[in-house]
Coordinates of C-alpha atoms and ligand atoms in Angstrom, one line a residue:
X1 CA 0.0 0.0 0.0
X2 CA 1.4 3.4 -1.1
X3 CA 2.0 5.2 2.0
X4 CA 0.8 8.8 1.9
X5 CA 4.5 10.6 2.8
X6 CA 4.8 14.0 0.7
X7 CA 8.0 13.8 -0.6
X8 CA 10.4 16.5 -1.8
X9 CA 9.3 16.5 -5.7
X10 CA 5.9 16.5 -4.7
X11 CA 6.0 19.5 -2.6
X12 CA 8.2 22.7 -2.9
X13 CA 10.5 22.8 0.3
X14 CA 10.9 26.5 -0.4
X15 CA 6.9 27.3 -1.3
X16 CA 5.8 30.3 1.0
X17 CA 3.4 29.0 3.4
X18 CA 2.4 31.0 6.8
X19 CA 2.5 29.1 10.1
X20 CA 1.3 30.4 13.2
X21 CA 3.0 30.8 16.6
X22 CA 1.9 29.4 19.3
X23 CA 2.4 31.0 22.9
X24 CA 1.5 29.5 26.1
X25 CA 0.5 31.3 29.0
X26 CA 2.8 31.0 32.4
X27 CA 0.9 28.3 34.5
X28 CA 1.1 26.4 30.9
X29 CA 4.7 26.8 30.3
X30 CA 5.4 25.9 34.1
X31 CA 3.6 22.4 33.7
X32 CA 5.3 21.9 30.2
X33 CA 8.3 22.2 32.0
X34 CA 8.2 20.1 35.1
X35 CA 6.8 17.7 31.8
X36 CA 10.1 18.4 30.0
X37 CA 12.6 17.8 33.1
X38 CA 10.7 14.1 32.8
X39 CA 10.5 13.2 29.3
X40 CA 11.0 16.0 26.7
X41 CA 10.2 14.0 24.0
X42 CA 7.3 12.6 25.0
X43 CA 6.3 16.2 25.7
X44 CA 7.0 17.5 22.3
X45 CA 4.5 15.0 21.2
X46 CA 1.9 16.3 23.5
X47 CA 3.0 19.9 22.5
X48 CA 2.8 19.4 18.8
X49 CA -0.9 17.9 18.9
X50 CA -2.0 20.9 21.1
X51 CA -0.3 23.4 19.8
X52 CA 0.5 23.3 16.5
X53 CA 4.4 23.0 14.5
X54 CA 5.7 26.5 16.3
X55 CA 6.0 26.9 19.8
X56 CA 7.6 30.0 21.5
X57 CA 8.9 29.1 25.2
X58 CA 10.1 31.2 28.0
X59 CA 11.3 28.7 30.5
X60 CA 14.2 27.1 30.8
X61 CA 15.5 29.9 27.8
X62 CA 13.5 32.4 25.7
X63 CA 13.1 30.9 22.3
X64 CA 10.9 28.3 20.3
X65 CA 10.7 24.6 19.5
X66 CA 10.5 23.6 15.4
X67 CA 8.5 20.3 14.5
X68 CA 7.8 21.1 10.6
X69 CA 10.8 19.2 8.4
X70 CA 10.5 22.6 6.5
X71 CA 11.8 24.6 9.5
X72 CA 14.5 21.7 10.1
X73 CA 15.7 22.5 6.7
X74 CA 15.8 26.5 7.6
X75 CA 17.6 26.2 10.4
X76 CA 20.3 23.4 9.7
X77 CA 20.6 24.1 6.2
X78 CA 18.6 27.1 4.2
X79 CA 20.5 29.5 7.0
X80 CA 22.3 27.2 8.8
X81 CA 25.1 29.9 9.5
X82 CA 22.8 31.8 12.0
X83 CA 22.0 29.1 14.2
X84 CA 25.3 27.8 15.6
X85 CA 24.9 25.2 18.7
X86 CA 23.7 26.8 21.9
X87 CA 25.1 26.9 25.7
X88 CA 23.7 23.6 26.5
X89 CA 27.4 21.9 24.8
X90 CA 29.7 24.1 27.0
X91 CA 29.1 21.4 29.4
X92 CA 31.1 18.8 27.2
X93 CA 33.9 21.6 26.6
X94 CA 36.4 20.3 29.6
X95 CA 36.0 16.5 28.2
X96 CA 35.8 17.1 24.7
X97 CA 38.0 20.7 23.9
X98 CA 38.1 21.5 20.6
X99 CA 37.0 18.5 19.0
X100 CA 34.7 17.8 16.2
X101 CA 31.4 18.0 18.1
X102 CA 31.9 21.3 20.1
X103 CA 34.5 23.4 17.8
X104 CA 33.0 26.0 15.1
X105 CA 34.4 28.3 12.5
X106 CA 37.5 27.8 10.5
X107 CA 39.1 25.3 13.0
X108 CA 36.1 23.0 12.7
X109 CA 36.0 23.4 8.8
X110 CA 39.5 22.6 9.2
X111 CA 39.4 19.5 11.2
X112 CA 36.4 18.2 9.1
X113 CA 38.0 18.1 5.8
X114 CA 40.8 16.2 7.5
X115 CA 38.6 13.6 9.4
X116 CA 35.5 13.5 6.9
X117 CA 37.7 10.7 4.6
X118 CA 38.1 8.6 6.6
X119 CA 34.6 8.3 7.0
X120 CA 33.4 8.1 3.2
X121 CA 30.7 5.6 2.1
X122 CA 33.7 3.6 0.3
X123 CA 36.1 3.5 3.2
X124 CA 34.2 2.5 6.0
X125 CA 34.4 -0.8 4.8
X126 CA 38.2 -0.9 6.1
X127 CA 37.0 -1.0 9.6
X128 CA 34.8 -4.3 8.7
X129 CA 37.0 -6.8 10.8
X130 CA 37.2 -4.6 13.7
X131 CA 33.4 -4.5 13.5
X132 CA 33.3 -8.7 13.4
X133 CA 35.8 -9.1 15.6
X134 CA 34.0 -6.8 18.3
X135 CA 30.3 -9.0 17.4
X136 CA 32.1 -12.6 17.5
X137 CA 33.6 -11.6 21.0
X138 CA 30.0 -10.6 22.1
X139 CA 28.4 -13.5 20.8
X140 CA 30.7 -15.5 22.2
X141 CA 29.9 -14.4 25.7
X142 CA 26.2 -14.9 24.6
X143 CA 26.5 -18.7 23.7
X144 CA 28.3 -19.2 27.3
X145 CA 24.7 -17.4 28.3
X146 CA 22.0 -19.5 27.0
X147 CA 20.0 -21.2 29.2
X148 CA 20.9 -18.9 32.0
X149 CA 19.0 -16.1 33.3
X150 CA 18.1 -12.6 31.3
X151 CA 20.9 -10.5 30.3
X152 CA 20.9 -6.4 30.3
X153 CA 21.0 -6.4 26.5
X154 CA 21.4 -2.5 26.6
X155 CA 24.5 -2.7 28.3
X156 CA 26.0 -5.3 25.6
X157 CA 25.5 -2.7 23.2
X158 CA 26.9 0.1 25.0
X159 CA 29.9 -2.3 25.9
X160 CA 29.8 -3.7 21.9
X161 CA 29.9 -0.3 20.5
X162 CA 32.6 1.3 22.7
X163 CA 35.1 -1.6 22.0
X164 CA 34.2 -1.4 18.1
X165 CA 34.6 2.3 17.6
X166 CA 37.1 2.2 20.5
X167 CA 39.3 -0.2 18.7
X168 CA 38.9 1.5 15.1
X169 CA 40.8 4.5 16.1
X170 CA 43.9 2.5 17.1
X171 CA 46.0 -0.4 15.5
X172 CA 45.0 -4.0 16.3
X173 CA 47.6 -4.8 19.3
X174 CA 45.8 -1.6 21.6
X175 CA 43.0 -2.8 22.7
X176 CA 43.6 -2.3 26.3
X177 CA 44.4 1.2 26.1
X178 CA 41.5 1.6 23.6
X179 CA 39.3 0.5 26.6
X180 CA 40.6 2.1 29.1
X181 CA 40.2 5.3 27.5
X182 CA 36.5 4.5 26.5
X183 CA 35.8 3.8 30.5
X184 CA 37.2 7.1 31.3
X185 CA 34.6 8.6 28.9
X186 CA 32.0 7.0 30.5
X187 CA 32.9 8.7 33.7
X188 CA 32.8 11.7 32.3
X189 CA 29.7 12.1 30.7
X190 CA 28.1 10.5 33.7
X191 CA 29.6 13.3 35.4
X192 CA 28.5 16.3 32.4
X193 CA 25.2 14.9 32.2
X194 CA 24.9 15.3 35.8
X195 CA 25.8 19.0 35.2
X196 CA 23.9 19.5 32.8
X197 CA 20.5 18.0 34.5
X198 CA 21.1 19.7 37.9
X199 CA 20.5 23.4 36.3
X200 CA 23.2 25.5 37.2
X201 CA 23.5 23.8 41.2
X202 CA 26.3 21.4 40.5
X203 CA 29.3 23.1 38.9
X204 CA 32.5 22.0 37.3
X205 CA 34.8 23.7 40.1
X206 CA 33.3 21.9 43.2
X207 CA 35.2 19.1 44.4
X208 CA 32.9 16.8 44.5
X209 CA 33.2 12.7 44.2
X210 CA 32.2 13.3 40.8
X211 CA 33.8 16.0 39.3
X212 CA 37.4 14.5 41.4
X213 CA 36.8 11.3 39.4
X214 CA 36.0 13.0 36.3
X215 CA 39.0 15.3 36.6
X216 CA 41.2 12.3 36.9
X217 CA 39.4 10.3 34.3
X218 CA 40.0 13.2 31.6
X219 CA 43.6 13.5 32.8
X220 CA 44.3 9.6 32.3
X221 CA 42.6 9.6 28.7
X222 CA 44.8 12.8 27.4
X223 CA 48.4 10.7 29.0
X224 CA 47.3 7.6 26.8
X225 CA 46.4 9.3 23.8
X226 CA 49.4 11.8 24.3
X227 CA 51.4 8.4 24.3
X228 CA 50.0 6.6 21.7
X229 CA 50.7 9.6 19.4
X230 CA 54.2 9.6 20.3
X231 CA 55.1 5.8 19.4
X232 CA 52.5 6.4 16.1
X233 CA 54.9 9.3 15.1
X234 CA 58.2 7.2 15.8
X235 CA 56.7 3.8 13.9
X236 CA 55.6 5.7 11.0
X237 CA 52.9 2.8 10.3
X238 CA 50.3 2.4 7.4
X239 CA 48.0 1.2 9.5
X240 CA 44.3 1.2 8.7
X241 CA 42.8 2.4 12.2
X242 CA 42.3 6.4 12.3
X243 CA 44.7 7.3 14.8
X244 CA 47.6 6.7 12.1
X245 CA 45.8 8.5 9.8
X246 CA 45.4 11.9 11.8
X247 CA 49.0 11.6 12.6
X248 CA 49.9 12.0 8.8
X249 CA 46.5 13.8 7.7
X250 CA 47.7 17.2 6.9
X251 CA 44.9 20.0 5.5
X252 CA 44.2 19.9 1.9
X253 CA 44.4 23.9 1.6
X254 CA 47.1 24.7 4.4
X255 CA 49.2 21.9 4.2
X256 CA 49.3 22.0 8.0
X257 CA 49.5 18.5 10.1
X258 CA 47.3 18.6 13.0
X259 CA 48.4 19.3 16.5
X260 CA 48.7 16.8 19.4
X261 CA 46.2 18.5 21.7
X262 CA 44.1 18.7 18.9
X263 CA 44.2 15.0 17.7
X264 CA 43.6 14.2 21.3
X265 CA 40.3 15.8 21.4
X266 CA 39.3 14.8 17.9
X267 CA 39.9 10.9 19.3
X268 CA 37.9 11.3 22.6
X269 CA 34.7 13.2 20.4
X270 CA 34.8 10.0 18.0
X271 CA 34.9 7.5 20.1
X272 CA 32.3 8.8 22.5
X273 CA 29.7 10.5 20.0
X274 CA 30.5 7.3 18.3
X275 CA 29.8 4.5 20.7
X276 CA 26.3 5.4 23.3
X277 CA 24.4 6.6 19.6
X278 CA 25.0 3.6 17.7
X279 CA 24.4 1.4 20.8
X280 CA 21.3 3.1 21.6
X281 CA 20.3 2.2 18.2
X282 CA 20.8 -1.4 18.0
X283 CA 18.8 -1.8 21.8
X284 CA 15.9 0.1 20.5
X285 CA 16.2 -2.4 17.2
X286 CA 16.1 -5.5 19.2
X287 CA 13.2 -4.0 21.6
X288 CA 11.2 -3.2 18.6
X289 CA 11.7 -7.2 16.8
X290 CA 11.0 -8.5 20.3
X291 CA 7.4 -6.5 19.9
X292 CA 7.3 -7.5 16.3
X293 CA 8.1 -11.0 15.6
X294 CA 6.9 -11.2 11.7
X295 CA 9.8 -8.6 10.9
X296 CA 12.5 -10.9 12.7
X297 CA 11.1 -13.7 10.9
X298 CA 11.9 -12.0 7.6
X299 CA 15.0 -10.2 9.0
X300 CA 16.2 -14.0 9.7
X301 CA 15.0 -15.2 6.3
X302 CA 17.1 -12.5 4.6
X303 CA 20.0 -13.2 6.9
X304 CA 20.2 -17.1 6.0
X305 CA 19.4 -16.7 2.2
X306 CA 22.4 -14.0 2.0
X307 CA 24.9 -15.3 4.5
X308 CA 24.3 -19.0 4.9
X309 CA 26.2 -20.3 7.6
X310 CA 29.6 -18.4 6.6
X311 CA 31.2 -15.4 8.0
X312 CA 29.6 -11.9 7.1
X313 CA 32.2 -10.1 4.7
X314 CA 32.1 -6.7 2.9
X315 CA 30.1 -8.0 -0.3
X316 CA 27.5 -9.0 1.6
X317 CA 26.2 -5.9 3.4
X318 CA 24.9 -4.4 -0.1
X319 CA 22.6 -7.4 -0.1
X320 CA 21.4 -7.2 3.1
X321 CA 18.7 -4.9 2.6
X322 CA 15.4 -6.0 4.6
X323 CA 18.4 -5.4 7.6
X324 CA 18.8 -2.4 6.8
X325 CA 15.2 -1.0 6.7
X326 CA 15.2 -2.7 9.7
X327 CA 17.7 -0.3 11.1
X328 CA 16.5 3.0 9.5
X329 CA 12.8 2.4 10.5
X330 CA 14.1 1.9 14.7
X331 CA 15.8 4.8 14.2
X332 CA 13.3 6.8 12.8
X333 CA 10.6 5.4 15.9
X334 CA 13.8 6.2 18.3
X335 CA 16.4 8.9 16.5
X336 CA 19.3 8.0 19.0
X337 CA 19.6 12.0 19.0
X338 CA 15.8 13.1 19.7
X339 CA 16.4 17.1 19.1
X340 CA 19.4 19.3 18.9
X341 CA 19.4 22.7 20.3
X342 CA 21.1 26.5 18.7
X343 CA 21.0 29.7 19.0
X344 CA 19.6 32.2 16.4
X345 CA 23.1 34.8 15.9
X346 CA 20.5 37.4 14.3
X347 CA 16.9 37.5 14.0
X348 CA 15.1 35.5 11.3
X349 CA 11.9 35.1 9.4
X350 CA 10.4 32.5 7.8
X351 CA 6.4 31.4 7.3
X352 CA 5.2 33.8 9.1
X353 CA 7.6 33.1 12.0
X354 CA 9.9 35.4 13.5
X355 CA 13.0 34.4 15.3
X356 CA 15.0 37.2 17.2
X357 CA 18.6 37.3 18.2
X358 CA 20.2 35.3 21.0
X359 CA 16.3 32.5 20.5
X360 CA 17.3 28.9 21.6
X361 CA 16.2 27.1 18.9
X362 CA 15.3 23.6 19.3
X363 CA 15.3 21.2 15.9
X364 CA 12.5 18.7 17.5
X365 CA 13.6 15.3 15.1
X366 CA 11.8 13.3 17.2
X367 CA 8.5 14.9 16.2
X368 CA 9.8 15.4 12.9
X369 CA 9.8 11.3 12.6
X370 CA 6.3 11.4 12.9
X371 CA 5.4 14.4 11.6
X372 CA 1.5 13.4 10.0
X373 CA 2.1 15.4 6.9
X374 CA 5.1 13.2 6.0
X375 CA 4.2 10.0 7.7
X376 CA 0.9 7.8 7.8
X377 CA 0.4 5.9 10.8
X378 CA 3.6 7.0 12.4
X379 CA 3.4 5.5 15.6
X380 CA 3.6 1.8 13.6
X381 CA 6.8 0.3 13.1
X382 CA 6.9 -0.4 9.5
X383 CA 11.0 -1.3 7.7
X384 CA 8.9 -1.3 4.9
X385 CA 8.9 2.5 4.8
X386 CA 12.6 2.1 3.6
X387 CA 12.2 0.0 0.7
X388 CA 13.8 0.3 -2.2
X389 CA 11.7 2.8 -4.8
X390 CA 10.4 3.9 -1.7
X391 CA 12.7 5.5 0.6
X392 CA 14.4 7.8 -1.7
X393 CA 10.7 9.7 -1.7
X394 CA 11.1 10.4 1.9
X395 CA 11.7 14.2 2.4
X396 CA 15.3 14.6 4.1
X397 CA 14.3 16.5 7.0
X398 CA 11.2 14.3 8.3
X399 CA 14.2 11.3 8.3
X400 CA 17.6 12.6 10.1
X401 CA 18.8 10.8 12.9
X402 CA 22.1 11.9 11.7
X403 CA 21.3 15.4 11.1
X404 CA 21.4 17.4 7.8
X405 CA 23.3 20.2 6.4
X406 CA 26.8 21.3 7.9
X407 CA 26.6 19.9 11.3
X408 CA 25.4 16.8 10.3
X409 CA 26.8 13.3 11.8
X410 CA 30.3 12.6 10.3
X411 CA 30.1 9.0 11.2
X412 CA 26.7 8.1 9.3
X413 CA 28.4 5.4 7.3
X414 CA 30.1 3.8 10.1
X415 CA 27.4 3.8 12.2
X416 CA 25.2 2.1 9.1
X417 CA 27.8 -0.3 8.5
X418 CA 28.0 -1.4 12.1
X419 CA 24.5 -1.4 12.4
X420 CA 23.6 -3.7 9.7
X421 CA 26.9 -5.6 10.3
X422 CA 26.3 -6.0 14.1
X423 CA 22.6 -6.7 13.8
X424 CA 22.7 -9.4 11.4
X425 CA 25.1 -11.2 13.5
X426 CA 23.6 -11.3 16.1
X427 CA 19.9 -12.2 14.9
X428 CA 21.3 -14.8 12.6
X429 CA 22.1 -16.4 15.6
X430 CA 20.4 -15.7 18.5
X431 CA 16.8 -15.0 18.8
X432 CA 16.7 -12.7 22.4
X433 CA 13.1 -12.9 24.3
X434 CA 12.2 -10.2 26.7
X435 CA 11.9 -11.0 30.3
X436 CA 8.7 -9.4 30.6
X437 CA 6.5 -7.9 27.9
X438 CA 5.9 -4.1 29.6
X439 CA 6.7 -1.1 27.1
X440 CA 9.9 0.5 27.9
X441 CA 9.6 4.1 28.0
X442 CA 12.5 6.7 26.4
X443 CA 14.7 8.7 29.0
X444 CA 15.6 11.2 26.7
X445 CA 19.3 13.3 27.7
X446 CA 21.3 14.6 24.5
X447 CA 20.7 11.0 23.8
X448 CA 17.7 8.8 23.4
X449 CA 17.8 6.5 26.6
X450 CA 16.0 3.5 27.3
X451 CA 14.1 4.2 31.0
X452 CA 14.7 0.4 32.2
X453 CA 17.0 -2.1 31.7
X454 CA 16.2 -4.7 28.4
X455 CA 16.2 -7.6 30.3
X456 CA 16.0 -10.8 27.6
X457 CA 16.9 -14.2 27.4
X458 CA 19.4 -15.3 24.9
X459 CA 18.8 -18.8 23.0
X460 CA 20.1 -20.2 20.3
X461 CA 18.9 -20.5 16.8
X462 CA 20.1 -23.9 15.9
X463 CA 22.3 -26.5 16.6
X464 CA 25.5 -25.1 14.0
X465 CA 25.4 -21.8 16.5
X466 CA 25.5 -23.9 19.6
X467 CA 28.2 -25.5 18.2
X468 CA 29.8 -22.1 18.7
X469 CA 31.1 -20.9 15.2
X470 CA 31.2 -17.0 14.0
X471 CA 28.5 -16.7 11.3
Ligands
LIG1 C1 23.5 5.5 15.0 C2 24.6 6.2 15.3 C3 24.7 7.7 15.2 C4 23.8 8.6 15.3 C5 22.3 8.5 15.4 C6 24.5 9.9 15.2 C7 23.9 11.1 15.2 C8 24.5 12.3 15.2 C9 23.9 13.6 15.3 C10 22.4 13.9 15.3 C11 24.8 14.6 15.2 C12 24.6 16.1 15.3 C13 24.7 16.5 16.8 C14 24.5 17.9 17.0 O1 24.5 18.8 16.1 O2 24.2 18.2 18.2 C15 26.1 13.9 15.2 C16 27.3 14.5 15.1 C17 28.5 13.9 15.1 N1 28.7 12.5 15.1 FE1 27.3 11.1 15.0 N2 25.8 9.7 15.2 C18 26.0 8.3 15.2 C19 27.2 7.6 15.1 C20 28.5 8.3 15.0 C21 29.7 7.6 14.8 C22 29.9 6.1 14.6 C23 30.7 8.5 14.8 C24 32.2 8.4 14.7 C25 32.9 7.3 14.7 C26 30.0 9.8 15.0 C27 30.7 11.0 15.1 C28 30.1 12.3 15.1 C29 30.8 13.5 15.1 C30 32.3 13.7 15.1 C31 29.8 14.5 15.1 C32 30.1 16.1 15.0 C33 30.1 16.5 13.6 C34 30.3 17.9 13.3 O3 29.7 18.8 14.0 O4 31.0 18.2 12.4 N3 28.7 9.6 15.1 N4 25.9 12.5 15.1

C-alpha cells in the first residue's frame, strides 16, 4: 500500500506557506516544564498535537521549538550559518576541547575536511573486521549465556559499541588502552550529564566525588592518547585504524598537520559521540523485533538466504537490505539523537515566523519522525517505509537521525555499516526474548535513553550456533 508521505518532488520545500505561533501562557509553560525535566520528547509529542508545528517558550531559555521538516531544513541548512549550537554543549567543553562536536568556524571546517575521509561511504568498509571481531567476541559471551537467566541487552551494546569504535581509532595490538580510554569517557559524561540536568547547582569547580573522578578520568585519557601519538609518530605505520591516519593527515588547503592537543580531542569526540548513539540504536532495534516477531522472521529469512552459515564479509552488506530498513525504521521510531538545540546569531523570518537574536532554537527530530504530513500511521513500526523505490521519496528533514546540512553526523556510514553488520550477526544467531513484555519508556538526555534495563533471554537459533562458530 502506497503510503501517503509527501515527498520532496511533490512538494516545494521553499513554497511560501504561513504558520502560526503558538504562545502558552505561564501556569502552561510551568507544567510543560516540570513535563520536559521528565520526558522532553514525550512532551514534544503532546505539544505538537496541542499546539501546532511552532511553539515559542520562555522557560528554561527564551526561544521556540520547530516540528515542521520545513523549518528543520531552515535552520540546519537554508541559513544554517545563523543558528550555531547553543550553551547547552559548554558542558562537554572540559572532556571534549576542541573537537569535532563542540568546535565552530574555521578550525572546525579545518578538522572536518581532515577527518570526513576517513569516513566516506567507500572507506568505511576498512574498519569491517574490527566490527566482526567486536560482534564474534559478544556472541561469544552470549553462547556461554544460553540457558541462563536474562541478560541487560542494553549494556552489551553500549559495551559492543565502545570496543568497536574504540578499537577502530587504534592499531590491532591496543585494545587495552583503547578500553581504558573509553571507560574514562564513561565517567565523564556521567559526570557532564549530571551537570547539565542539575541546572546550574552542581558546577565543574566543586570538588565533588564526581567531578574529582572525572578530573582524573579526563587526565588519564589525554596521557594515553598523548602516548599513543608519540610511538605512532616514531613507527611511522600504514596502519588502517584512524589514529595513524590523523598523525599523517595534513589539510588539503594549508598543508598543515594537526596538532597533538588537537588529535587528542578529535579521538575522545569520536569515540564517545561514536559509541552510546550507535548502541542506543541497536537496543531500540532489538526491543522493537522482540514486539514484532513477523519482521525478525523476515529479517532471519534474509540473513540465512544472504549469508548462509559463513562469515559476514564486505560483499555481503549491499545485499542485506530488509536489515537495513530494519535499522532506518528503529531509528526513525527512536532517533538516537531526539532534538538538537542552537542559538539564532540574528533574527530570522520564515512562514510567518519570526526568530530574534540570541532564540534557543530547538530542531524537535523526534516529532519530525512522525510528523502526520510526512508519515501515515507513524506510531507503527513499518521497515517497509525504507524500501527500495520507496525511501528515496522520503523528504530529508522528516528522516535525520544523523542530522542534515553542515553539522550533520560525520560517522553516518560507520554507524550504518556497524549497524547492519552488528545486527545481522547477532539475529542470525540468536533469537533474544524479553523478560517481561511491559513497554519500555524513552529517557531522553542529549541522547535517546531506554528508561529500564532490556532484560532478555538469549537462545540459540540452531544446533551449527550452539556449536559455537562465528556466522
Ligand atoms: C546511530 C549512530 C549515530 C547517530 C544516530 C548519530 C547522530 C549524530 C547527530 C544527530 C549529530 C549532530 C549532533 C548535534 O549537532 O548536536 C552527530 C554529530 C557527530 N557524530 Fe554522530 N551519530 C552516530 C554515530 C556516529 C559515529 C559512529 C561517529 C564516529 C565514529 C560519529 C561522530 C560524530 C561527530 C564527530 C559529530 C560532530 C560532527 C560535526 O559537528 O562536524 N557519530 N551525530
Amino acid at each position: 500500500m502506497a503510503e501517503a508521505e509527501h515527498t520532496e518532488a511533490a512538494t516545494d520545500p521553499d513554497a511560501p506557506r504561513t504558520f502560526t505561533e503558538a504562545g502558552l501562557s505561564w501556569p502552561q509553560e510551568l507544567r510543560d516544564f516540570a513535563h520536559a525535566l521528565r520526558n522532553y520528547t514525550d512532551l514534544s509529542l503532546v505539544v505538537h498535537a496541542r499546539s501546532g508545528d511552532v511553539v515559542r517558550r520562555r522557560i528554561p531559555r527564551r526561544g521556540l521549538w520547530l516540528f515542521h521538516p520545513r523549518h528543520l531544513r531552515r535552520v540546519l541548512r537554508t541559513n544554517a550559518r545563523n543558528y550555531p549550537k547553543n550553551a547547552a554543549y559548554r558542558a562537554l567543553r572540559p572532556l571534549l576541547g576542541n573537537g569535532l562536536l563542540l568546535s565552530d568556524g574555521e578550525l572546525w571546517a579545518r578538522d572536518r575536511r581532515i577527518v570526513a575521509p576517513e569516513f566516506r561511504e567507500g572507506v568505511v568498509a576498512r574498519y569491517l573486521p574490527t566490527i566482526v571481531g567486536g560482534g564474534e567476541e559478544l556472541l561469544e559471551e552470549w553462547s556461554a549465556s544460553v540457558g541462563r537467566g536474562p541478560r541487560d541487552i542494553g549494556v552489551d551494546m553500549q559495551r559492543l559499541t565502545l570496543r568497536v569504535v574504540a578499537r577502530a581509532m587504534f592499531h590491532s595490538d591496543l585494545h587495552r588502552e583503547a578500553e581504558a580510554i573509553g571507560h574514562g569517557l564513561e565517567i565523564c559524561l556521567r559526570q557532564a550529564t549530571r551537570q547539565m540536568l542539575s541546572v546550574g547547582l552542581l558546577r565543574r569547580w566543586m570538588p565533588t566525588p564526581g567531578n574529582l573522578a572525572a578530573g582524573r578520568a579526563v587526565r588519564e585519557i589525554d596521557r594515553i592518547v598523548r602516548d599513543l601519538i608519540a610511538r605512532g609518530r616514531r613507527s611511522a605505520t600504514h596502519e588502517q585504524d584512524v589514529l595513524s591516519r590523523l598523525l599523517v593527515a595534513t589539510d588539503r588547503e594549508s598543508g598543515e598537520p594537526m596538532a597533538d592537543q588537537q588529535i587528542i580531542d578529535e579521538v575522545k569526540t569520536l569515540i564517545l559521540a561514536g559509541h552510546e548513539t550507535t548502541g542506543l540504536a541497536l537496543s531500540w532495534t532489538l526491543y522493537l523485533l522482540a514486539q514484532h516477531p513477523e519482521v525478525e522472521a523476515r529479517l532471519l529469512a534474509e540473513l540465512r538466504r544472504v549469508l548462509g552459515d559463513r562469515p559476514i564479509e564486505a560483499a555481503d552488506v549491499p545485499a542485506l537490505v530488509y536489515t537495513r530498513m530494519v535499522l532506518l525504521e528503529a531509528m526513525r521510531l527512536y532517533p538516537p539523537v531526539p532534538a538538537v538545540p542552537r542559538e539564532a546569531i540574528d533574527e530570522d523570518a520564515f512562514d510567518g515566523i519570526r526568530v530574534r537574536a540570541g532564540d534557543n532554537v530547538i530542531a524537535m527530530i523526534y516529532v519530525a519522525h512522525r510528523h502526520p504530513e510526512y508519515w501515515s500511521d507513524p506510531e507503527r513500526f513499518d521497515p517497509e517505509r525504507f524500501a527500495p523505490g520507496r525511501a528515496e521519496a522520503i523528504d530529508p528533514y522528516a528522516y535525520l537521525p544523523f542530522l542534515r546540512g553542515r553539522r550533520a553526523c560525520i560517522g553516518e556510514h560507520f554507524a550504518i555499516l556497524e549497524g547492519v553488520v552488528l545486527l545481522a550477526m547477532m539475529v542470525r544467531r540468536f533469537h533474544l526474548e524479553r523478560s517481561d513484555q511491559r513497554p519500555i519508556a524513552t529517557r531522553p538526555m542529549s541522547t535517546l535513553r531506554l528508561a529500564r534495563p532490556l532484560m532478555m533471554r538469549v537462545q540459540a537459533r540452531d544446533a551449527w550456533a550452539r556449536r559455537g562458530r562465528a556466522p
